[in-house]
Amino acid sequence: MSLGRLTRGDESAPNVGIVHLGVGAFHRGHQAWYTHKAMKHSDGDWGILGVSLRSGKVAEQLNPQGGAYTLVEQDERNISTELVTSLTQVLVAPNNPQDVLDALADASVKIVSLTITEKGYCHQPSDGQLNFDSPEIQYDLAHPDAPVTAIGFLVYAMQSRIAKGIPAFSVLSCDNLRANGLLLQNLILAFAERISPLLAEQIQSQYTFPCCMVDRIVPSIDETKRQAFCQVLDVDDQAIVVTEPFHQWVIEDMFVQGRPAWEKVGALMVSSVHNYESMKLQLLNGSHSAIAYIGKLSGFDTVSAAVQHPPFRRYLHELMLTELLPSLIIPPEINVYHYCEQLLHRFSNTRLVHETQQIAMDGTQKLPQRWMKPLTYQLNHGLCAERLYFAIANWIQFSSGKGLNGEPMKVQDPIAEDLSLCFNSDVKLWVESILALPNLFDEAVASDALVVESITHWLTRLQYVDSPMALLSEVIAKSEK
Ligand code: NAI
Ligand code: CS2
């Protein structure tokens, strides 16, 4: 018998106070869930109107359900489910951009949040500047009535609000980017400046862009797993998300028209998020990327399978403590050794099918903020960076599109073609051309002889083994010299 479709039940939709761009798995597993709980705790008109800037799929999943979906929290010991009702509806921007501009310009909107992936910001990863060469940015500069990027939508909506005298909203980036709010503010101002310097000034003086650190592992879910959960729940939920019990949200408290009572349901409101964010980006995301590339080349499809391997676990633990940690200032209330242990525990959660392929995606957008600062710091302080060089060598091998035994690797990256063109049977030339790719590595790092030599060493060694795991003892031995 087919299952009935999930609905909101007796709950009416809340009034909208937030527009969210990019209603992917993460938004549903994190901010929409926090906002749902905050409204249950303290009321408030903080319903979320979702916007997809890409496909209509998520709208087809959520709209027939009145925006409601089930959040499943799962680890080896516990499983719990919760109906989340903070989302009201999802608009699909390519179908009707004007509707999205109108929604953003509506006076009821006090916050616009985003999870559009790193590449959705159209910036240069090395220096955070807006990429004016991006065809989408050029398109948006010429099409104020039908933009396609988040930057275009936000600036034109702000322009319309300012013209109509509607008060500003706050813009909350929830993507894994360093100083995400500041970065987005600079991109918005650079775009607005091209329209008119006055507009840029008005935006700068009226709108705020709090930075925040977001953390919760929310893998994408495949159809088989979704259907299995639906059978257990006895309802057809097309928008289900499966996540871990852990969740963290640290937010700079600078909202121009108020915010949900997120602090009542576990979020930490602070004046500066910098140290939390660097800690998470380097220790969690930095390790995650190492797991993704080394794991993919070793034939591990999931994070939990890769970290079960004891020598790899040791490598990760040492990577965190000796190479990713020294450049960090850890917030005083956090025991970083416990934090790292907890990360390994979270990565081991076999109930989350977190594919190494998902994390390996968009490496050129992710690695500059995950590996570059610790690498530069280790170099400048004469500290060991061997495990990072090894991880970079694995990323370069993965990015060629071929594994160690010639098996295909699926490279999903905005510059996938450039990456594969860098391949050279002379390994040193291969490394040099990767390091010379524009807007990726710091120049000082890319031209450092030790960096080139060390990555070349590991990439060469990879050519002689079937799996990177065969080199872990060498990596550890070389690190201890
Ligand atoms: P997802 O694949 O489920 O959703 C991605 C969303 O971004 C979709 O709405 C898609 O339409 C949109 N998008 C993709 N490319 C875009 C572009 N060029 N311009 C505009 N929108 C675009 O991914 P998920 O899991 O929701 O993750 C999204 C982001 O959230 C990540 O990239 C990361 O920055 C952040 N995040 C994710 C976590 C996770 O565990 N999934 C945890 C912490 C942060
Ligand atoms: C992951 C993150 O996909 C990735 O690159 O490293 O999305 C990770 O799951 C989250 O940041 C956890 O908070």
Coordinates of C-alpha atoms and ligand atoms in Angstrom, one line a residue:
M1 CA 0.0 0.0 0.0
S2 CA 1.4 3.4 -0.8
L3 CA 2.1 5.8 2.0
G4 CA 0.2 9.1 2.5
R5 CA 2.2 12.3 1.9
L6 CA 3.4 14.2 5.0
T7 CA 1.6 17.4 5.9
R8 CA 1.8 20.1 8.5
G9 CA -1.1 18.5 10.3
D10 CA -3.0 20.9 12.5
E11 CA -0.2 23.5 12.6
S12 CA -0.7 26.6 10.5
A13 CA 2.3 28.1 8.8
P14 CA 4.1 30.8 10.8
N15 CA 4.3 34.4 9.4
V16 CA 7.5 34.9 7.4
G17 CA 10.4 36.8 8.9
I18 CA 13.3 35.1 7.2
V19 CA 14.1 34.4 3.5
H20 CA 16.6 31.6 3.1
L21 CA 18.5 31.1 -0.2
G22 CA 19.5 27.5 -0.8
V23 CA 17.2 25.0 0.9
G24 CA 19.6 22.1 0.8
A25 CA 20.0 19.3 3.3
F26 CA 22.1 21.4 5.6
H27 CA 19.6 24.3 6.0
R28 CA 16.9 21.7 6.9
G29 CA 19.2 19.9 9.4
H30 CA 20.5 23.1 11.1
Q31 CA 19.1 26.6 10.8
A32 CA 15.5 25.7 10.0
W33 CA 15.5 23.2 12.9
Y34 CA 17.0 25.8 15.3
T35 CA 14.4 28.3 14.2
H36 CA 11.6 25.8 14.6
K37 CA 12.7 25.1 18.1
A38 CA 13.2 28.8 18.9
M39 CA 9.6 29.5 17.7
K40 CA 8.3 26.6 19.8
H41 CA 10.2 28.1 22.8
S42 CA 9.5 31.8 22.4
D43 CA 7.1 32.3 19.5
G44 CA 7.8 35.2 17.1
D45 CA 7.1 35.7 13.4
W46 CA 10.2 33.8 12.1
G47 CA 8.7 31.6 9.5
I48 CA 11.2 30.8 6.7
L49 CA 10.4 31.4 3.0
G50 CA 12.9 29.2 1.1
V51 CA 14.3 30.1 -2.3
S52 CA 16.1 27.8 -4.7
L53 CA 18.4 29.6 -7.0
R54 CA 18.9 26.4 -9.0
S55 CA 16.6 23.5 -9.6
G56 CA 12.9 23.1 -8.7
K57 CA 13.4 19.8 -7.0
V58 CA 13.3 20.9 -3.4
A59 CA 10.2 23.0 -4.0
E60 CA 8.5 19.9 -5.5
Q61 CA 9.5 18.0 -2.3
L62 CA 8.5 20.6 0.2
N63 CA 5.6 22.6 -1.2
P64 CA 3.1 19.7 -1.3
Q65 CA 4.0 19.1 2.4
G66 CA 3.3 22.7 3.4
G67 CA 7.1 23.1 4.1
A68 CA 7.1 20.4 6.8
Y69 CA 9.6 17.6 6.9
T70 CA 11.1 15.1 9.3
L71 CA 14.5 15.5 10.9
V72 CA 16.0 12.2 11.9
E73 CA 18.8 12.3 14.5
Q74 CA 20.9 9.2 14.6
D75 CA 24.0 7.6 16.0
E76 CA 25.0 4.1 17.1
R77 CA 23.0 4.4 20.3
N78 CA 20.0 6.6 19.6
I79 CA 17.5 7.5 17.0
S80 CA 14.9 10.2 17.3
T81 CA 12.6 12.0 14.9
E82 CA 11.0 15.5 14.9
L83 CA 8.6 17.2 12.6
V84 CA 10.1 20.6 11.6
T85 CA 7.6 23.3 10.6
S86 CA 9.5 26.5 10.3
L87 CA 9.7 26.5 6.5
T88 CA 6.5 27.8 4.8
Q89 CA 7.1 27.4 1.1
V90 CA 9.9 27.3 -1.5
L91 CA 10.2 29.6 -4.5
V92 CA 12.2 28.6 -7.5
A93 CA 14.2 31.6 -8.7
P94 CA 14.8 30.5 -12.3
N95 CA 11.0 30.0 -12.8
N96 CA 10.1 33.5 -11.6
P97 CA 12.9 35.8 -10.4
Q98 CA 10.5 38.7 -9.9
D99 CA 8.7 36.7 -7.2
V100 CA 12.0 36.3 -5.4
L101 CA 12.9 40.0 -5.7
D102 CA 9.4 40.9 -4.3
A103 CA 9.8 38.4 -1.4
L104 CA 13.2 39.8 -0.5
A105 CA 11.8 43.4 -0.7
D106 CA 8.8 42.6 1.5
A107 CA 8.8 44.7 4.7
S108 CA 8.1 41.6 6.9
V109 CA 11.5 40.2 6.1
K110 CA 14.1 40.9 8.8
I111 CA 16.8 38.3 8.0
V112 CA 18.0 36.8 4.8
S113 CA 20.1 33.7 5.3
L114 CA 22.1 31.6 2.9
T115 CA 23.5 28.1 2.4
I116 CA 24.4 28.2 -1.3
T117 CA 27.7 26.3 -1.1
E118 CA 31.1 28.0 -1.4
K119 CA 31.0 28.4 -5.1
G120 CA 27.6 30.2 -4.9
Y121 CA 29.4 33.4 -3.7
C122 CA 31.2 34.0 -7.0
H123 CA 34.4 35.0 -5.3
Q124 CA 38.0 34.3 -5.8
P125 CA 38.9 31.8 -3.1
S126 CA 42.5 33.1 -2.6
D127 CA 41.6 36.7 -1.8
G128 CA 37.8 36.8 -1.3
Q129 CA 37.3 39.4 -4.0
L130 CA 34.2 39.3 -6.3
N131 CA 35.0 37.5 -9.5
F132 CA 33.8 40.1 -12.1
D133 CA 34.9 37.7 -14.8
S134 CA 32.1 35.3 -13.7
P135 CA 29.6 35.1 -16.6
E136 CA 26.8 35.0 -14.0
I137 CA 28.0 38.2 -12.3
Q138 CA 28.3 39.9 -15.7
Y139 CA 24.8 38.7 -16.5
D140 CA 23.4 40.1 -13.2
L141 CA 25.0 43.5 -13.7
A142 CA 23.1 43.7 -17.0
H143 CA 19.8 42.1 -15.8
P144 CA 18.5 43.9 -12.7
D145 CA 15.0 42.4 -13.2
A146 CA 16.0 38.8 -13.5
P147 CA 19.3 38.1 -11.7
V148 CA 20.6 34.6 -11.2
T149 CA 23.2 34.9 -8.4
A150 CA 22.6 35.4 -4.7
I151 CA 24.7 38.5 -4.9
G152 CA 22.5 39.9 -7.7
F153 CA 19.3 39.1 -5.9
L154 CA 20.4 40.6 -2.6
V155 CA 21.8 43.8 -4.1
Y156 CA 18.7 44.5 -6.3
A157 CA 16.4 43.7 -3.4
M158 CA 18.3 46.1 -1.1
Q159 CA 18.2 48.8 -3.8
S160 CA 14.4 48.3 -4.0
R161 CA 13.9 48.5 -0.2
I162 CA 16.1 51.6 0.0
A163 CA 14.1 53.3 -2.8
K164 CA 10.8 52.5 -1.0
G165 CA 12.1 53.4 2.5
I166 CA 11.7 49.9 3.8
P167 CA 14.0 49.1 6.7
A168 CA 17.1 46.9 6.1
F169 CA 17.4 43.2 6.9
S170 CA 20.4 41.4 8.2
V171 CA 22.2 38.9 5.9
L172 CA 23.4 35.7 7.6
S173 CA 25.7 33.5 5.6
C174 CA 25.7 30.0 7.0
D175 CA 28.2 28.5 4.5
N176 CA 31.6 27.2 5.5
L177 CA 33.6 30.2 4.6
R178 CA 36.1 32.2 6.6
A179 CA 34.5 35.3 8.0
N180 CA 31.4 34.4 6.0
G181 CA 29.5 37.6 6.9
L182 CA 32.3 40.0 6.1
L183 CA 33.2 38.1 2.9
L184 CA 29.6 38.4 1.8
Q185 CA 29.4 42.1 2.8
N186 CA 32.5 42.8 0.6
L187 CA 31.0 41.0 -2.3
I188 CA 27.7 42.8 -2.0
L189 CA 29.4 46.2 -1.7
A190 CA 31.7 45.5 -4.7
F191 CA 28.7 44.6 -6.9
A192 CA 26.6 47.6 -5.6
E193 CA 29.5 49.9 -6.2
R194 CA 29.3 49.0 -10.0
I195 CA 25.7 50.1 -9.9
S196 CA 26.2 53.3 -8.0
P197 CA 28.7 54.3 -5.2
L198 CA 25.7 55.9 -3.4
L199 CA 23.9 52.5 -3.3
A200 CA 27.0 50.9 -1.9
E201 CA 27.2 53.6 0.8
Q202 CA 23.6 53.1 1.8
I203 CA 23.9 49.3 2.0
Q204 CA 27.1 49.7 4.1
S205 CA 25.4 52.0 6.6
Q206 CA 22.0 50.2 6.9
Y207 CA 22.6 46.5 6.5
T208 CA 24.4 44.1 8.8
F209 CA 26.2 40.9 7.9
P210 CA 26.9 38.9 11.1
C211 CA 29.4 36.1 10.8
C212 CA 28.5 32.7 12.1
M213 CA 30.1 29.3 12.7
V214 CA 27.8 26.4 11.7
D215 CA 28.3 22.8 12.6
R216 CA 26.3 19.7 12.1
I217 CA 27.1 16.9 9.7
V218 CA 24.1 16.5 7.4
P219 CA 24.9 14.2 4.5
S220 CA 22.7 14.0 1.4
I221 CA 20.4 11.1 1.6
D222 CA 19.8 8.5 -1.2
E223 CA 16.4 7.3 -2.3
T224 CA 16.7 3.8 -0.8
K225 CA 17.5 5.2 2.6
R226 CA 14.7 7.8 2.4
Q227 CA 12.2 5.2 1.5
A228 CA 13.4 3.0 4.4
F229 CA 12.8 5.8 6.8
C230 CA 9.4 6.5 5.3
Q231 CA 8.4 2.9 5.9
V232 CA 9.4 3.3 9.6
L233 CA 7.6 6.6 9.9
D234 CA 4.6 5.3 8.0
V235 CA 4.4 8.5 5.9
D236 CA 5.8 9.6 2.6
D237 CA 8.2 12.4 3.4
Q238 CA 10.0 13.6 0.3
A239 CA 12.2 16.1 2.2
I240 CA 13.5 14.0 5.1
V241 CA 16.9 14.8 6.5
V242 CA 19.2 12.5 8.5
T243 CA 21.8 14.0 10.8
E244 CA 23.9 13.5 13.9
P245 CA 22.9 14.5 17.5
F246 CA 25.7 17.0 17.6
H247 CA 24.9 20.6 16.6
Q248 CA 26.6 23.9 17.1
W249 CA 25.9 27.5 16.0
V250 CA 27.9 30.5 17.1
I251 CA 26.5 33.8 15.8
E252 CA 27.6 37.4 16.0
D253 CA 24.7 39.2 17.6
M254 CA 24.2 42.2 15.2
F255 CA 20.7 41.9 13.8
V256 CA 19.1 45.2 12.6
Q257 CA 15.5 44.1 13.2
G258 CA 15.8 41.4 15.8
R259 CA 16.1 37.6 15.5
P260 CA 14.6 34.4 16.7
A261 CA 15.5 33.3 20.3
W262 CA 18.2 31.0 18.9
E263 CA 20.1 31.3 22.2
K264 CA 17.3 29.7 24.1
V265 CA 17.7 26.5 22.0
G266 CA 21.5 26.1 22.1
A267 CA 23.0 28.7 19.8
L268 CA 25.8 30.8 21.2
M269 CA 25.5 34.6 20.6
V270 CA 28.9 36.3 20.7
S271 CA 30.5 39.6 19.7
S272 CA 33.2 37.8 17.6
V273 CA 33.0 34.4 16.0
H274 CA 36.5 34.4 14.5
N275 CA 38.2 31.9 16.9
Y276 CA 35.2 29.4 16.8
E277 CA 35.1 29.6 13.1
S278 CA 38.8 29.0 12.4
M279 CA 38.8 26.1 14.9
K280 CA 35.9 24.4 13.1
L281 CA 37.1 25.1 9.6
Q282 CA 40.6 23.9 10.2
L283 CA 40.0 21.0 12.6
L284 CA 36.7 19.6 11.4
N285 CA 36.6 20.6 7.7
G286 CA 40.4 20.4 7.3
S287 CA 40.3 16.8 8.5
H288 CA 37.2 16.1 6.5
S289 CA 38.9 17.1 3.3
A290 CA 41.9 14.9 4.1
I291 CA 39.5 12.0 4.8
A292 CA 37.8 12.7 1.5
Y293 CA 40.8 12.6 -0.8
I294 CA 42.9 10.0 1.0
G295 CA 39.7 7.9 1.5
K296 CA 38.6 8.1 -2.1
L297 CA 42.0 7.0 -3.4
S298 CA 41.9 4.1 -0.8
G299 CA 38.5 2.9 -2.0
F300 CA 36.6 4.1 1.1
D301 CA 33.2 5.4 0.0
T302 CA 32.2 6.8 3.4
V303 CA 33.8 8.8 6.2
S304 CA 33.0 6.3 8.9
A305 CA 34.6 3.4 6.9
A306 CA 37.8 5.4 6.3
V307 CA 38.2 6.4 10.0
Q308 CA 37.8 2.8 11.2
H309 CA 41.2 2.0 9.8
P310 CA 43.6 2.5 12.9
P311 CA 46.7 3.9 11.1
F312 CA 44.5 6.4 9.3
R313 CA 42.9 7.4 12.6
R314 CA 46.3 8.0 14.0
Y315 CA 47.3 10.1 10.9
L316 CA 44.1 12.2 11.4
H317 CA 44.7 12.7 15.1
E318 CA 48.3 13.8 14.5
L319 CA 47.2 16.0 11.5
M320 CA 44.8 17.8 13.8
L321 CA 47.0 18.2 16.8
T322 CA 50.4 18.9 15.2
E323 CA 49.5 20.7 12.0
L324 CA 46.0 22.1 12.0
L325 CA 46.0 23.2 15.6
P326 CA 49.1 25.4 16.2
S327 CA 47.8 28.4 14.2
L328 CA 44.5 28.5 16.1
I329 CA 43.4 30.5 19.1
I330 CA 41.0 28.2 20.9
P331 CA 38.1 29.8 22.8
P332 CA 38.8 29.5 26.5
E333 CA 35.8 27.3 27.4
I334 CA 36.7 24.7 24.8
N335 CA 39.0 21.8 25.6
V336 CA 40.6 21.3 22.2
Y337 CA 41.9 17.8 23.0
H338 CA 38.3 16.7 23.8
Y339 CA 37.1 18.6 20.7
C340 CA 39.5 16.6 18.5
E341 CA 38.5 13.3 20.1
Q342 CA 34.9 14.2 19.7
L343 CA 35.5 14.9 16.0
L344 CA 36.9 11.4 15.5
H345 CA 33.9 10.0 17.3
R346 CA 31.5 12.0 15.1
F347 CA 33.3 10.9 12.0
S348 CA 32.9 7.3 13.1
N349 CA 29.1 7.4 13.2
T350 CA 28.2 4.5 10.9
R351 CA 24.5 5.5 10.9
L352 CA 25.4 8.6 8.8
V353 CA 26.2 7.6 5.3
H354 CA 28.5 10.5 4.6
E355 CA 30.1 9.9 1.3
T356 CA 33.7 10.9 0.8
Q357 CA 32.7 11.9 -2.7
Q358 CA 30.4 14.6 -1.3
I359 CA 33.2 16.2 0.7
A360 CA 35.6 15.8 -2.2
M361 CA 33.4 18.0 -4.3
D362 CA 34.5 21.6 -5.0
G363 CA 38.0 21.2 -3.6
T364 CA 39.3 24.4 -5.1
Q365 CA 36.6 26.3 -3.3
K366 CA 37.1 24.6 0.0
L367 CA 40.8 23.9 0.5
P368 CA 42.0 27.5 0.6
Q369 CA 40.1 28.1 3.8
R370 CA 40.7 24.7 5.3
W371 CA 44.4 24.0 4.6
M372 CA 46.0 27.3 3.6
K373 CA 46.2 29.2 6.9
P374 CA 47.7 26.2 8.8
L375 CA 50.1 25.4 6.0
T376 CA 51.4 29.0 5.9
Y377 CA 51.6 29.2 9.7
Q378 CA 53.6 25.9 9.9
L379 CA 56.0 27.1 7.1
N380 CA 56.5 30.5 8.7
H381 CA 57.2 29.0 12.1
G382 CA 59.5 26.2 10.8
L383 CA 56.9 23.6 12.0
C384 CA 56.2 20.2 10.4
A385 CA 53.5 20.2 7.6
E386 CA 54.3 16.7 6.2
R387 CA 50.7 15.4 6.8
L388 CA 49.3 18.4 5.0
Y389 CA 51.7 17.9 2.1
F390 CA 50.5 14.3 1.9
A391 CA 46.9 15.3 1.9
I392 CA 47.6 17.9 -0.9
A393 CA 49.3 15.2 -2.9
N394 CA 46.2 13.0 -2.6
W395 CA 44.0 15.9 -3.7
I396 CA 46.2 16.5 -6.7
Q397 CA 46.0 12.8 -7.7
F398 CA 42.2 12.8 -7.2
S399 CA 41.9 16.0 -9.2
S400 CA 43.5 14.3 -12.2
G401 CA 40.4 12.2 -12.6
K402 CA 42.3 8.9 -12.0
G403 CA 43.0 6.8 -9.0
L404 CA 46.2 5.0 -8.2
N405 CA 45.2 2.0 -10.3
G406 CA 43.9 4.0 -13.2
E407 CA 40.3 3.8 -11.9
P408 CA 38.1 6.9 -12.7
M409 CA 37.6 9.5 -10.0
K410 CA 34.6 11.8 -10.4
V411 CA 36.0 15.3 -10.1
Q412 CA 33.2 17.8 -9.4
D413 CA 34.8 21.2 -9.3
P414 CA 34.2 24.6 -11.0
I415 CA 37.7 24.3 -12.5
A416 CA 37.7 20.5 -13.0
E417 CA 39.0 20.8 -16.6
D418 CA 41.9 23.1 -15.6
L419 CA 42.8 20.6 -12.9
S420 CA 42.9 17.7 -15.3
L421 CA 45.0 19.8 -17.8
C422 CA 47.7 20.2 -15.1
F423 CA 48.5 16.5 -15.3
N424 CA 52.1 15.9 -16.4
S425 CA 54.0 12.6 -16.2
D426 CA 56.9 14.7 -14.8
V427 CA 55.5 14.9 -11.3
K428 CA 57.3 18.1 -10.3
L429 CA 55.9 19.9 -13.3
W430 CA 52.5 18.5 -12.4
V431 CA 52.7 19.9 -8.9
E432 CA 54.0 23.3 -10.1
S433 CA 51.2 23.8 -12.6
I434 CA 48.6 23.0 -9.9
L435 CA 50.2 25.4 -7.5
A436 CA 50.3 28.1 -10.2
L437 CA 46.6 27.9 -10.9
P438 CA 45.2 31.4 -10.5
N439 CA 43.3 32.6 -7.3
L440 CA 44.0 29.4 -5.4
F441 CA 47.2 29.2 -3.4
D442 CA 49.0 32.1 -1.7
E443 CA 51.9 33.1 -4.0
A444 CA 54.5 32.8 -1.2
V445 CA 53.3 29.2 -0.5
A446 CA 53.1 28.2 -4.2
S447 CA 56.6 29.3 -4.9
D448 CA 58.2 27.9 -1.8
A449 CA 60.8 25.3 -2.8
L450 CA 60.1 23.1 0.3
V451 CA 56.4 23.0 -0.5
V452 CA 57.0 22.0 -4.1
E453 CA 59.6 19.4 -3.1
S454 CA 57.5 17.9 -0.3
I455 CA 54.3 17.6 -2.4
T456 CA 56.3 16.2 -5.3
H457 CA 57.8 13.6 -3.0
W458 CA 54.4 12.3 -1.8
L459 CA 52.7 12.5 -5.2
T460 CA 55.7 10.5 -6.6
R461 CA 55.4 7.9 -3.8
L462 CA 51.7 7.6 -4.6
Q463 CA 52.6 6.4 -8.1
Y464 CA 54.3 3.3 -6.6
V465 CA 51.5 2.0 -4.4
D466 CA 47.9 0.7 -4.7
S467 CA 46.5 2.7 -1.8
P468 CA 47.6 5.9 0.1
M469 CA 47.1 3.8 3.3
A470 CA 50.4 1.9 2.3
L471 CA 52.3 5.2 2.9
L472 CA 50.9 6.2 6.2
S473 CA 53.8 4.8 8.2
E474 CA 56.2 6.6 5.9
V475 CA 54.3 9.9 6.4
I476 CA 54.4 9.4 10.2
A477 CA 58.1 8.5 10.2
K478 CA 59.0 11.5 8.0
S479 CA 56.9 13.8 10.3
E480 CA 58.9 12.7 13.3
K481 CA 62.3 13.4 11.9
Ligands
NAI1 P1 23.0 20.5 -0.8 O1 23.6 20.0 -2.0 O2 21.9 19.7 -0.1 O3 22.3 22.0 -1.1 C1 23.1 23.0 -1.7 C2 22.2 24.2 -2.0 O4 23.0 25.2 -2.6 C3 21.1 23.9 -3.0 O5 20.0 24.6 -2.6 C4 21.6 24.4 -4.3 O6 20.6 24.8 -5.2 C5 22.4 25.6 -3.9 N1 23.5 25.9 -4.8 C6 24.5 25.1 -5.3 N2 25.3 25.7 -6.1 C7 24.8 27.0 -6.1 C8 25.2 28.2 -6.8 N3 26.3 28.2 -7.6 N4 24.5 29.3 -6.6 C9 23.5 29.3 -5.8 N5 23.0 28.2 -5.1 C10 23.7 27.1 -5.3 O7 24.2 20.9 0.2 P2 24.1 21.1 1.8 O8 24.4 19.9 2.5 O9 22.8 21.9 2.1 O10 25.3 22.1 2.0 C11 25.3 23.4 1.5 C12 26.4 24.2 2.2 O11 26.1 24.3 3.6 C13 27.8 23.6 2.1 O12 28.4 23.9 0.9 C14 28.4 24.3 3.3 O13 28.9 25.5 3.0 C15 27.3 24.4 4.3 N6 27.4 23.4 5.4 C16 27.0 22.1 5.1 C17 27.0 21.1 6.1 C18 26.7 19.7 5.8 O14 27.0 18.8 6.7 N7 25.9 19.4 4.8 C19 27.5 21.5 7.4 C20 28.0 22.8 7.6 C21 27.9 23.7 6.6
CS2_2 C1 32.0 18.9 4.8 C2 31.1 19.8 5.6 O1 31.0 18.8 2.7 C3 32.0 19.1 3.3 O2 32.9 19.6 2.7 O3 33.3 19.1 5.3 O4 29.9 20.1 5.0 C4 30.8 19.3 7.0 O5 30.0 18.1 6.9 C5 30.2 20.3 7.9 O6 30.9 21.5 7.8 C6 30.0 19.8 9.3 O7 29.5 20.9 10.0

